[in-house]
Short mmCIF file of C-alpha atoms and ligand atoms in Angstrom, two decimals:
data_model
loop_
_atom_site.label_atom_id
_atom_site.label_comp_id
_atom_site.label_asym_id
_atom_site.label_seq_id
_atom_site.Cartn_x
_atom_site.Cartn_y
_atom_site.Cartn_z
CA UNK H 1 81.86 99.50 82.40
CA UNK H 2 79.29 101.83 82.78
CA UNK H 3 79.51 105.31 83.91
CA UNK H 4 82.04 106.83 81.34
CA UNK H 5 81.22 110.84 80.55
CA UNK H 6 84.74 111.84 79.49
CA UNK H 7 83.69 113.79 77.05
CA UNK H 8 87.09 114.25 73.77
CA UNK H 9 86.28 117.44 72.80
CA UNK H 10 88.64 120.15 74.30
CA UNK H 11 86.19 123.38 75.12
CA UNK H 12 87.41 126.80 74.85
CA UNK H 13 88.78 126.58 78.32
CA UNK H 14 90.90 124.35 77.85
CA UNK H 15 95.00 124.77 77.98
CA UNK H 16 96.91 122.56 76.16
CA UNK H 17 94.04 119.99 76.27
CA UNK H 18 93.61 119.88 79.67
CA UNK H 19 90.54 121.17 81.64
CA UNK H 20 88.29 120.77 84.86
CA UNK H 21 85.24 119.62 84.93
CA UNK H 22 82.04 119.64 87.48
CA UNK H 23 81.42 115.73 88.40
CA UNK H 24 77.56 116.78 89.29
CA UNK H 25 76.52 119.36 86.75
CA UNK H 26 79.26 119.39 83.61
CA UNK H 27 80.18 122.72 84.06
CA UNK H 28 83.32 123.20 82.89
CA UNK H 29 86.76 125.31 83.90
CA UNK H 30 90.46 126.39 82.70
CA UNK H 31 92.53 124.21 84.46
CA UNK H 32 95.11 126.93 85.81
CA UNK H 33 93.31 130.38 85.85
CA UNK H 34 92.25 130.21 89.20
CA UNK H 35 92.75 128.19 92.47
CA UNK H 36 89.35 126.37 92.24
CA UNK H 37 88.97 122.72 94.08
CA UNK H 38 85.32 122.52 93.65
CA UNK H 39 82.20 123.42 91.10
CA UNK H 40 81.75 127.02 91.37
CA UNK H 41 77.92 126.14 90.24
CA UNK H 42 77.28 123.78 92.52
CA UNK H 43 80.23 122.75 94.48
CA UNK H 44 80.39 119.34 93.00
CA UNK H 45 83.47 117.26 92.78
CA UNK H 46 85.50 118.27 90.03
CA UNK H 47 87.60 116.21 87.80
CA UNK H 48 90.82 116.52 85.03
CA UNK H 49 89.80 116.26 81.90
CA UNK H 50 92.34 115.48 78.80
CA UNK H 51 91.10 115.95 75.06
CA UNK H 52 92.94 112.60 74.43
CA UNK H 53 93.05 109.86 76.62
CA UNK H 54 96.11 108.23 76.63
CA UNK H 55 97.31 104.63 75.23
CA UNK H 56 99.92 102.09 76.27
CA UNK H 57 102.26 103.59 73.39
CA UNK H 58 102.14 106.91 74.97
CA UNK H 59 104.10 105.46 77.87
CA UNK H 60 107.75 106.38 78.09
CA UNK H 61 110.73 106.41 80.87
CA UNK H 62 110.15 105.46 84.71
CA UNK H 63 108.27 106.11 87.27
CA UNK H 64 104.95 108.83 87.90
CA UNK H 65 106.36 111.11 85.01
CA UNK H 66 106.38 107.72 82.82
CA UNK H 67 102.78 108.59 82.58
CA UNK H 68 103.02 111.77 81.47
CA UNK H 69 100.94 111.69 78.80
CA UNK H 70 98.12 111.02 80.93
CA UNK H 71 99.00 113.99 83.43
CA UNK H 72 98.37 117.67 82.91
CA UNK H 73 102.57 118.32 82.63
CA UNK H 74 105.16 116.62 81.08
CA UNK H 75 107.31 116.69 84.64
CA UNK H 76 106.90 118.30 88.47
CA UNK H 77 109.02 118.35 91.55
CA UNK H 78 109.70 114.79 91.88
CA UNK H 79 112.47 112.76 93.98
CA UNK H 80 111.29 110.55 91.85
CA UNK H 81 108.67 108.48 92.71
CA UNK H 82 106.86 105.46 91.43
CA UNK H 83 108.28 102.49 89.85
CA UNK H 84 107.75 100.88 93.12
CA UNK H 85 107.58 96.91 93.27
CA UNK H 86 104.61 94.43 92.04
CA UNK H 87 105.62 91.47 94.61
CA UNK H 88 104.38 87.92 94.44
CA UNK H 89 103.90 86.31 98.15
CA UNK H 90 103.62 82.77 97.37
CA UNK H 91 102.81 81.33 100.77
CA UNK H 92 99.96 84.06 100.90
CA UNK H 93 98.97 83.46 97.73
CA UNK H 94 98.27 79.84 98.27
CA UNK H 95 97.02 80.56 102.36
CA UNK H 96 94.44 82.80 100.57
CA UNK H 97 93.65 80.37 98.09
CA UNK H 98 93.43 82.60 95.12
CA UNK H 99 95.23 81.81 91.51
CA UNK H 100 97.11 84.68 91.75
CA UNK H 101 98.12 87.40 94.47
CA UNK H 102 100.38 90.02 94.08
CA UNK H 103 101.17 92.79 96.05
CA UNK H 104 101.87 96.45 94.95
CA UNK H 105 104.21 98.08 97.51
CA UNK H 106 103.62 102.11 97.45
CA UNK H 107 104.87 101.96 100.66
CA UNK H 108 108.74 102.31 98.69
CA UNK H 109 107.79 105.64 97.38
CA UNK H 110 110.29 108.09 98.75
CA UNK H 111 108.43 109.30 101.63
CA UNK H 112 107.03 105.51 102.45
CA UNK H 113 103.59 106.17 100.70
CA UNK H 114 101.66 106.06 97.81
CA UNK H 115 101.05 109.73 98.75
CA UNK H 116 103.94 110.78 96.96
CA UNK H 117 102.26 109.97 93.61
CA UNK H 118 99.86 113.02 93.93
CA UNK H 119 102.24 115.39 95.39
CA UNK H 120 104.31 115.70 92.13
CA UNK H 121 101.66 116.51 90.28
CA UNK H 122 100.07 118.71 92.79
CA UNK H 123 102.93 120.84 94.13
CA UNK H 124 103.61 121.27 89.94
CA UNK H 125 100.43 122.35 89.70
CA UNK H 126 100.95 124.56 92.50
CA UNK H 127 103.56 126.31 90.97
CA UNK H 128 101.44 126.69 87.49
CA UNK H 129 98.83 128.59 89.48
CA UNK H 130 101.50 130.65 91.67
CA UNK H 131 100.83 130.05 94.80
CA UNK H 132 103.51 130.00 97.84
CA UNK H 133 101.78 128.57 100.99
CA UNK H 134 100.36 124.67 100.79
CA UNK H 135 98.77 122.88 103.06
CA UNK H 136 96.79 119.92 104.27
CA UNK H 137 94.72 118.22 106.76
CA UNK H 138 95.96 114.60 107.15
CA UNK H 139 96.40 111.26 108.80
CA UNK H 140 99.99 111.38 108.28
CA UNK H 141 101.10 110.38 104.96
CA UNK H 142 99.88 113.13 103.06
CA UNK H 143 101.50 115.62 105.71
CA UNK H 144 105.00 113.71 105.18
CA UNK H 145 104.73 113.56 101.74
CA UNK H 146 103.33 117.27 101.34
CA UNK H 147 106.20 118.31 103.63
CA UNK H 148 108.91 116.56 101.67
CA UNK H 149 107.34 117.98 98.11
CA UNK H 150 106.87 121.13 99.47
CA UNK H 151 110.56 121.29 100.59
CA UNK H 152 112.20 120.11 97.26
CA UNK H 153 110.21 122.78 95.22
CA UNK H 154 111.02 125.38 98.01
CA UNK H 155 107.89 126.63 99.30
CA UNK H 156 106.13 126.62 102.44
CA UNK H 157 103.55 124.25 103.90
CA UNK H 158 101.40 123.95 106.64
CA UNK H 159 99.73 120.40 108.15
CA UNK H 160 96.69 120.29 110.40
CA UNK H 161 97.17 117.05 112.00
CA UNK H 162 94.66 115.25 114.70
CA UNK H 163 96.03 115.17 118.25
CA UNK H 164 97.46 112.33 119.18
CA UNK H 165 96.07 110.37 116.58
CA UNK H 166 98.88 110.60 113.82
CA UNK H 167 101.59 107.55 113.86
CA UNK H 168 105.43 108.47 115.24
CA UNK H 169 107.48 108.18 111.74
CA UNK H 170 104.90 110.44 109.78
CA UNK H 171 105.21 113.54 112.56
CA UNK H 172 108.78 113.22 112.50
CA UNK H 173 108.79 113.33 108.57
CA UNK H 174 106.60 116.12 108.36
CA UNK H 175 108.33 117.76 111.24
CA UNK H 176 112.37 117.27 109.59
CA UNK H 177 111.24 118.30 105.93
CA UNK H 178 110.14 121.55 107.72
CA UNK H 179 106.37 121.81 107.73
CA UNK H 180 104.46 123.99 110.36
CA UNK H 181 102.64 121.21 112.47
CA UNK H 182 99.14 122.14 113.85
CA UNK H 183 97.94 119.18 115.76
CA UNK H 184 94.32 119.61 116.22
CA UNK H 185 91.85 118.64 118.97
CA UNK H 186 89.83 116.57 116.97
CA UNK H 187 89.36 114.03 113.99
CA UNK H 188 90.72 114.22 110.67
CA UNK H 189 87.18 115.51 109.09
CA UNK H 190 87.81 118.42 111.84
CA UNK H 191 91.67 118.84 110.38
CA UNK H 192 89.80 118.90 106.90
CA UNK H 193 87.08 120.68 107.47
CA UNK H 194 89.23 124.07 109.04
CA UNK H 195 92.00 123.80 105.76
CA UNK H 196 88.94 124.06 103.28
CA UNK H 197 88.04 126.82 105.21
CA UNK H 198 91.41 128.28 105.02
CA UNK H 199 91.86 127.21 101.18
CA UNK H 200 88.45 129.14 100.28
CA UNK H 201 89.71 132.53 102.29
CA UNK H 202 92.52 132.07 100.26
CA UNK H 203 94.98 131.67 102.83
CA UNK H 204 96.62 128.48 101.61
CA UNK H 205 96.98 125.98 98.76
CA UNK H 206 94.92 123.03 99.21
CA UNK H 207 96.85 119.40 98.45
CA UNK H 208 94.34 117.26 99.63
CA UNK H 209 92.75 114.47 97.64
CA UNK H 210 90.43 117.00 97.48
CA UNK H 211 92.22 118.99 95.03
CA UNK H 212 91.95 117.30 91.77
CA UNK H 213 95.30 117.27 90.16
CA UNK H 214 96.69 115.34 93.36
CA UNK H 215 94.36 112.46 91.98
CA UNK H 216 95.82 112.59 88.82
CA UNK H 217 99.43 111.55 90.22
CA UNK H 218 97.78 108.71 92.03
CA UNK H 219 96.34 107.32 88.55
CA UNK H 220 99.71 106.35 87.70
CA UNK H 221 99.08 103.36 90.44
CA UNK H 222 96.66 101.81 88.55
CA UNK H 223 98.49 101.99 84.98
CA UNK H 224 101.67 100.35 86.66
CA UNK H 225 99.64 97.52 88.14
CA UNK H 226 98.45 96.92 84.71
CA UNK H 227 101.60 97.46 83.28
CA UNK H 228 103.54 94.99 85.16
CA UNK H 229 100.97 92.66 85.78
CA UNK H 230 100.78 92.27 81.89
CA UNK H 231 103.82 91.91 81.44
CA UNK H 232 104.80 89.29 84.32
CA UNK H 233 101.18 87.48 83.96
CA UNK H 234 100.45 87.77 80.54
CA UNK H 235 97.16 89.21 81.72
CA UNK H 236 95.68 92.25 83.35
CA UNK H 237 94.29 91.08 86.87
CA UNK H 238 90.31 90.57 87.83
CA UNK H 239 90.69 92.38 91.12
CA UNK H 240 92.45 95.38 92.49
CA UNK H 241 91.74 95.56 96.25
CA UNK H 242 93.08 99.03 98.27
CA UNK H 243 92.71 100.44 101.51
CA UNK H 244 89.85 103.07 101.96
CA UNK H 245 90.30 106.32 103.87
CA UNK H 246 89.28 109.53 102.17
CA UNK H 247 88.48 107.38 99.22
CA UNK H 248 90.58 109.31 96.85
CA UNK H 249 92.52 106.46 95.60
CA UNK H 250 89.95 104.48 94.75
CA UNK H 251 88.41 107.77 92.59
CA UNK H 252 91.98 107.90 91.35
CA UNK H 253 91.81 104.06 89.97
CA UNK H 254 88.56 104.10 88.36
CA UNK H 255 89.46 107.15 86.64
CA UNK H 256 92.66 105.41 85.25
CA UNK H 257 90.58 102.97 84.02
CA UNK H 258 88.03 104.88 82.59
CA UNK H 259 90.53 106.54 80.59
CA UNK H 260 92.48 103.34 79.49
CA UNK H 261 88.97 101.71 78.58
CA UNK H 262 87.83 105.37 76.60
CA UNK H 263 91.16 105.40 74.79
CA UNK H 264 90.77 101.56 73.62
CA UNK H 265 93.85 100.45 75.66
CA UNK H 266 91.44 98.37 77.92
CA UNK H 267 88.18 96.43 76.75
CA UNK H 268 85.77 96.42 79.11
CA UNK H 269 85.63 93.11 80.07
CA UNK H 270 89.38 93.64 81.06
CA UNK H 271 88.80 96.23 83.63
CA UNK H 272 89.24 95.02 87.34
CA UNK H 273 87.31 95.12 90.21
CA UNK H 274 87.89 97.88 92.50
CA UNK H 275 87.37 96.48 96.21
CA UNK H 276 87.70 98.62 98.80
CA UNK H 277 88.55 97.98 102.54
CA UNK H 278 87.70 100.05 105.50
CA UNK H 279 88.69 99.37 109.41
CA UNK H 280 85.19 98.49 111.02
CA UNK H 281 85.80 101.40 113.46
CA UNK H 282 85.67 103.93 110.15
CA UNK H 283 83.78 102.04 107.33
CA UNK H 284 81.55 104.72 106.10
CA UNK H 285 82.29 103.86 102.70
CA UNK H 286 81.26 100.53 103.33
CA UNK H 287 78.20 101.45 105.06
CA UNK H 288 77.35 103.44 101.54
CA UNK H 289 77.91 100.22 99.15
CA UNK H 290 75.81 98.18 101.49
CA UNK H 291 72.59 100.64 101.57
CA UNK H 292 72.98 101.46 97.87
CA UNK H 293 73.69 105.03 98.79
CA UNK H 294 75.66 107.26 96.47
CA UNK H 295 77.14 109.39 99.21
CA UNK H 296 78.08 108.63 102.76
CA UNK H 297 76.70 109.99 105.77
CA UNK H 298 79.70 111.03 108.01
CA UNK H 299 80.80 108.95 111.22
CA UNK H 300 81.07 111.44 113.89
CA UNK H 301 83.07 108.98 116.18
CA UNK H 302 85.85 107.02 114.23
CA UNK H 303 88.20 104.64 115.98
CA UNK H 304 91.04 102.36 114.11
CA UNK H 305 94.56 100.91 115.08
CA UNK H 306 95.05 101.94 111.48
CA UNK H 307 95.42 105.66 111.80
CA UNK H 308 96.03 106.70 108.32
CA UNK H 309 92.27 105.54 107.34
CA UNK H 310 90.60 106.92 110.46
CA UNK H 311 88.42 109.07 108.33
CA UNK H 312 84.35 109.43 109.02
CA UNK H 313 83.60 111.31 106.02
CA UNK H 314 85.66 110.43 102.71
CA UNK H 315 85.25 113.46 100.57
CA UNK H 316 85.92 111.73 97.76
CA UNK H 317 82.66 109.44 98.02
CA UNK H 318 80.91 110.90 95.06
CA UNK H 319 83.56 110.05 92.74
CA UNK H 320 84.95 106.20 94.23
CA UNK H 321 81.33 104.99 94.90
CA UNK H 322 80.64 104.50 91.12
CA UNK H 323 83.76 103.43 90.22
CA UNK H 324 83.10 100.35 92.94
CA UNK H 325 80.11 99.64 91.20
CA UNK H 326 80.66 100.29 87.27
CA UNK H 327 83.71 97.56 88.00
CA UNK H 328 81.64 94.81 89.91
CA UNK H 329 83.30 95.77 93.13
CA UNK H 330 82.57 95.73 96.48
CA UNK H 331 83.39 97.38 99.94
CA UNK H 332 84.05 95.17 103.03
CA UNK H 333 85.30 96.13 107.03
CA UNK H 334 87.92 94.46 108.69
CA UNK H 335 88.46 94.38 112.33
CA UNK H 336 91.72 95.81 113.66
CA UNK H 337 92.51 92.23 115.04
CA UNK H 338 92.07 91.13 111.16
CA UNK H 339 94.50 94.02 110.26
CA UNK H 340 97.04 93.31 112.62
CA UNK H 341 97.09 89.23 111.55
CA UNK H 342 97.87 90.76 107.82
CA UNK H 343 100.31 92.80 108.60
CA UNK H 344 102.19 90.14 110.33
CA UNK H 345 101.46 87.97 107.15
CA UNK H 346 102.86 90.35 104.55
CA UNK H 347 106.07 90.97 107.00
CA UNK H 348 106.58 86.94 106.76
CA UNK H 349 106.69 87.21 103.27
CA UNK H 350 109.38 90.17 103.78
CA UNK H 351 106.97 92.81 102.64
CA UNK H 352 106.68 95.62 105.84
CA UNK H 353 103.76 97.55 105.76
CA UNK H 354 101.84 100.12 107.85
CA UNK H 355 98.44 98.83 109.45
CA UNK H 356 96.35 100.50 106.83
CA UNK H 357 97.58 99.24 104.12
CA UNK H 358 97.73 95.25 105.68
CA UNK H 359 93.33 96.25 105.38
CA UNK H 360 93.69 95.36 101.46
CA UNK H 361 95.16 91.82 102.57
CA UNK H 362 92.97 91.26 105.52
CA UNK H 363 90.04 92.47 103.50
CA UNK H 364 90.58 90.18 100.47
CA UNK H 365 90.73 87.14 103.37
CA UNK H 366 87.34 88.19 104.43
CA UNK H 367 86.25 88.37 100.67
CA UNK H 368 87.58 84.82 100.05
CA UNK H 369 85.89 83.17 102.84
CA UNK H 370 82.80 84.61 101.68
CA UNK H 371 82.93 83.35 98.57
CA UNK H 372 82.29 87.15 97.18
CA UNK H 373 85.90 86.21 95.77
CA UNK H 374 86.41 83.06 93.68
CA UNK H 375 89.68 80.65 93.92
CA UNK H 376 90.21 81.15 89.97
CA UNK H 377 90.97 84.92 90.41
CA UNK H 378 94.30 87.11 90.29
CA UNK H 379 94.39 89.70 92.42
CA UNK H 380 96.81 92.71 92.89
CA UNK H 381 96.16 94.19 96.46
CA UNK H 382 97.75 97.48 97.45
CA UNK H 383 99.72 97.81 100.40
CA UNK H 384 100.05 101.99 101.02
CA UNK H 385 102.26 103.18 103.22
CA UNK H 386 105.78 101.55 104.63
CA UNK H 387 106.32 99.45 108.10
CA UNK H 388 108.23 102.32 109.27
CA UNK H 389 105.86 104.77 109.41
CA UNK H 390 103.95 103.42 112.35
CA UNK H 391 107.14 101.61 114.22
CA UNK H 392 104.98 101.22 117.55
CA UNK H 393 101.93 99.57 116.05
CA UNK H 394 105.02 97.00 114.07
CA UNK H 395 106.51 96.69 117.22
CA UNK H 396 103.36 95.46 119.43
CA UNK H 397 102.70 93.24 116.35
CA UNK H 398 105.89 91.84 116.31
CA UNK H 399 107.73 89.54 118.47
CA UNK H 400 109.21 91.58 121.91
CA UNK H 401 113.08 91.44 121.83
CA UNK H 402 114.76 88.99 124.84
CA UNK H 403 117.26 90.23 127.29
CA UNK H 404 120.24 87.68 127.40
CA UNK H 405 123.74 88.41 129.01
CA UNK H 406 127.02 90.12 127.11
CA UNK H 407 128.82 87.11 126.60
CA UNK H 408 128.58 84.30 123.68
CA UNK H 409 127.95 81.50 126.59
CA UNK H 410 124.97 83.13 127.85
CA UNK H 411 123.60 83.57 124.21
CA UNK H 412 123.91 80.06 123.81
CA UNK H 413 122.95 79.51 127.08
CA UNK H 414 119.48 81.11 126.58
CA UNK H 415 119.26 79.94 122.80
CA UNK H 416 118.74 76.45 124.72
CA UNK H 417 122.24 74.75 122.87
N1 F0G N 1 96.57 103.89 103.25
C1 F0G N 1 97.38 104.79 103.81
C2 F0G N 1 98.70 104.32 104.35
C3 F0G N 1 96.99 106.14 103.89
O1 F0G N 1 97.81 107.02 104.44
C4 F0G N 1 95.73 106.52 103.40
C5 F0G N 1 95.25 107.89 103.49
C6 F0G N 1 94.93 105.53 102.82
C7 F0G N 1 95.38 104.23 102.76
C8 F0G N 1 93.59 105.83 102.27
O2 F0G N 1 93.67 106.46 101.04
O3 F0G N 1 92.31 108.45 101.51
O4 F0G N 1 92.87 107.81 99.19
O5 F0G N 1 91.26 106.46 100.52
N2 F0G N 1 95.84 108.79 104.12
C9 F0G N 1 95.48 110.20 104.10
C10 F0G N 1 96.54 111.02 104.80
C11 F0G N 1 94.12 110.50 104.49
O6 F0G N 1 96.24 112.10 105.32
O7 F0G N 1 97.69 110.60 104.80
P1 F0G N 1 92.44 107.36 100.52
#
């Protein structure tokens, strides 16, 4: 795999062998000094750096924290999360005609998302920098999950949230664990533009994917795929396929396997594919991959069934891009039609899922009938967020309830025995 710069030796900066570093220009930070999110050089990216890069053997307990050794603390405000299920869907499996298919199902984090992942980390974090205000621009799941972490650790939080354009379970989550809701006339890249603003007057605490230590937390997804996919399969799997929004999972991945593959505890030919899927309506990402690019340009006008990746400018760009292409991956668009059929495929294997996170599955159809994905492969794609979150757009997938009378006779009656 190409593209590996973590670099092993801890610079004076560093606390506890842990520091930041510029993505673009190498500059390097303390990790806790300051509230920084970006280069103060040249505003690149920045990343987590560890002066030892962690190995299977480091790996101990359940869960995000079981990963501690690859995070900046050795616990954070968790309820817990992680540990969530590696399912196999055999009809799928053999519909899709792959050799193997399993699905990894963040959406049965405690707040229905893999979102939850980042926010221990981050809200810990928060606290190690002593700040009392967070906040967030978001889709939805990041505003649920923010407002649930932000609750447990007792502090307050703030979510900019696009009119109209957030799904019903994710407001009301955000809106019970007690976050002020600003819903915003305009996009998500409007919601995120105005809470960087806010984060650099120093108003609030920043837990977007933005913020590198929420990234961190979403690692842990990657080492549990490989974790239990060794362990079930005998093998680590050729293909990890996700759902693309703000792109910050898919920087999350490839750093987790950059640091299994620096560490030794994954040769290189062992490292998956990273695939990302975009809804056609918001496929920037896509549009990047295709054109060779290594940033996007932002889509003004996004449109998507699947709210939570309605997202024209994916901040994290700079740091997913390469990690598509050091692992062989690709990017592909789905149509919402596309999403909707996979979502209704996953629920027949009992597996609920938001649209979003049904892409990955409709996306790796697409793939397959291309022939970009071969019938000998084993795949892991990631479904992101739970069913419940978006019960209208399960509901018009679904099958519409049927009126029949109060009385067992008329059941049967209209049951046709
Ligand atoms: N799937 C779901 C269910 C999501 O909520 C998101 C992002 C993604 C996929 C995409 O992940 O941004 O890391 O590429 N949701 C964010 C939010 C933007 O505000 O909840 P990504």
């Amino acid at each position: 795999m190409a593209d590996l710069e973590l670099s092993a030796d801890a610079p004076a900066c560093a606390a506890d062998g842990v520091w930041l570093a510029c993505i673009e220009c190498g500059e390097q930070f303390a990790p806790f000094d300051d509230v920084r999110y970006t280069c103060d050089d040249c505003d690149g990216l920045l990343e987590v750096r560890y002066a030892d890069p962690p190995t299977w053997d480091d790996f101990e307990g359940r869960g995000v924290w079981r990963y501690a050794a690859a995070l900046p603390f050795d616990a954070g405000v968790s309820l817990p999360e992680g540990a969530t299920p590696l399912h196999d869907v055999p009809r799928l499996e053999a519909d899709l005609g792959v050799e193997r298919l399993r699905v990894k199902h963040e959406g049965m984090n405690p707040t229905g998302s893999f979102k939850d992942r980042g926010m221990t980390v981050g809200v810990r974090v928060a606290q190690a920098v002593g700040v009392d205000r967070l906040a967030c621009a978001s889709t939805g799941n990041t505003s649920a999950a923010l407002a649930a972490y932000g609750a447990r650790g007792g502090m307050e939080t703030l979510v900019l949230l696009p009119a109209g354009k957030v799904a019903a379970g994710k407001v009301a989550q955000a809106s019970l664990h007690g976050a002020r809701i600003l819903e915003v006339d305009g996009n998500f890249d409007t919601c995120l533009d105005i809470v960087q603003d806010l984060a650099g007057r120093g108003e609030v605490y920043l837990l977007n994917s933005l913020n590198p230590f929420r990234l961190e937390g979403q690692k842990t997804i990657g080492l549990e795929i490989l974790e239990q996919f060794r362990d079930e399969e005998g093998s680590y799997p050729d293909r990890i396929v996700l759902p693309v929004g703000n792109a910050g999972n898919t920087a999350a991945l490839y750093k987790c396997l950059r640091e299994l593959e620096a560490s030794g505890a994954l040769a290189a030919e062992e490292v998956p594919k990273l695939t990302g899927v975009q809804a056609a309506g918001a496929a920037p990402m896509v549009e990047a991959i295709d054109h060779g690019w290594d940033d996007t340009e932002r889509w003004d006008d996004v449109e998507t069934r699947a709210t939570a990746i309605r997202i024209g400018n994916p901040v994290n760009a700079p740091k997913a891009l390469p990690g598509i292409r050091a692992t062989s991956g690709t990017a592909v668009a789905v149509s919402d039609e596309a999403i909707t059929e996979a979502q209704r495929d996953l629920a027949g294997e009992g597996v609920g899922v938001e649209p979003a996170s049904a892409a990955s599955v409709a996306g790796l159809r697409k793939l397959r009938e291309a022939g970009v994905v071969d019938a000998d492969e084993q795949v892991v794609c990631l479904t992101t967020g739970h069913l419940l979150k978006d019960p209208d757009a399960a509901a018009e997938a679904g099958e519409d309830p049927e009126p029949v009378p109060g009385t067992t006779a008329g059941v049967l009656d209209h049951l046709g025995g």
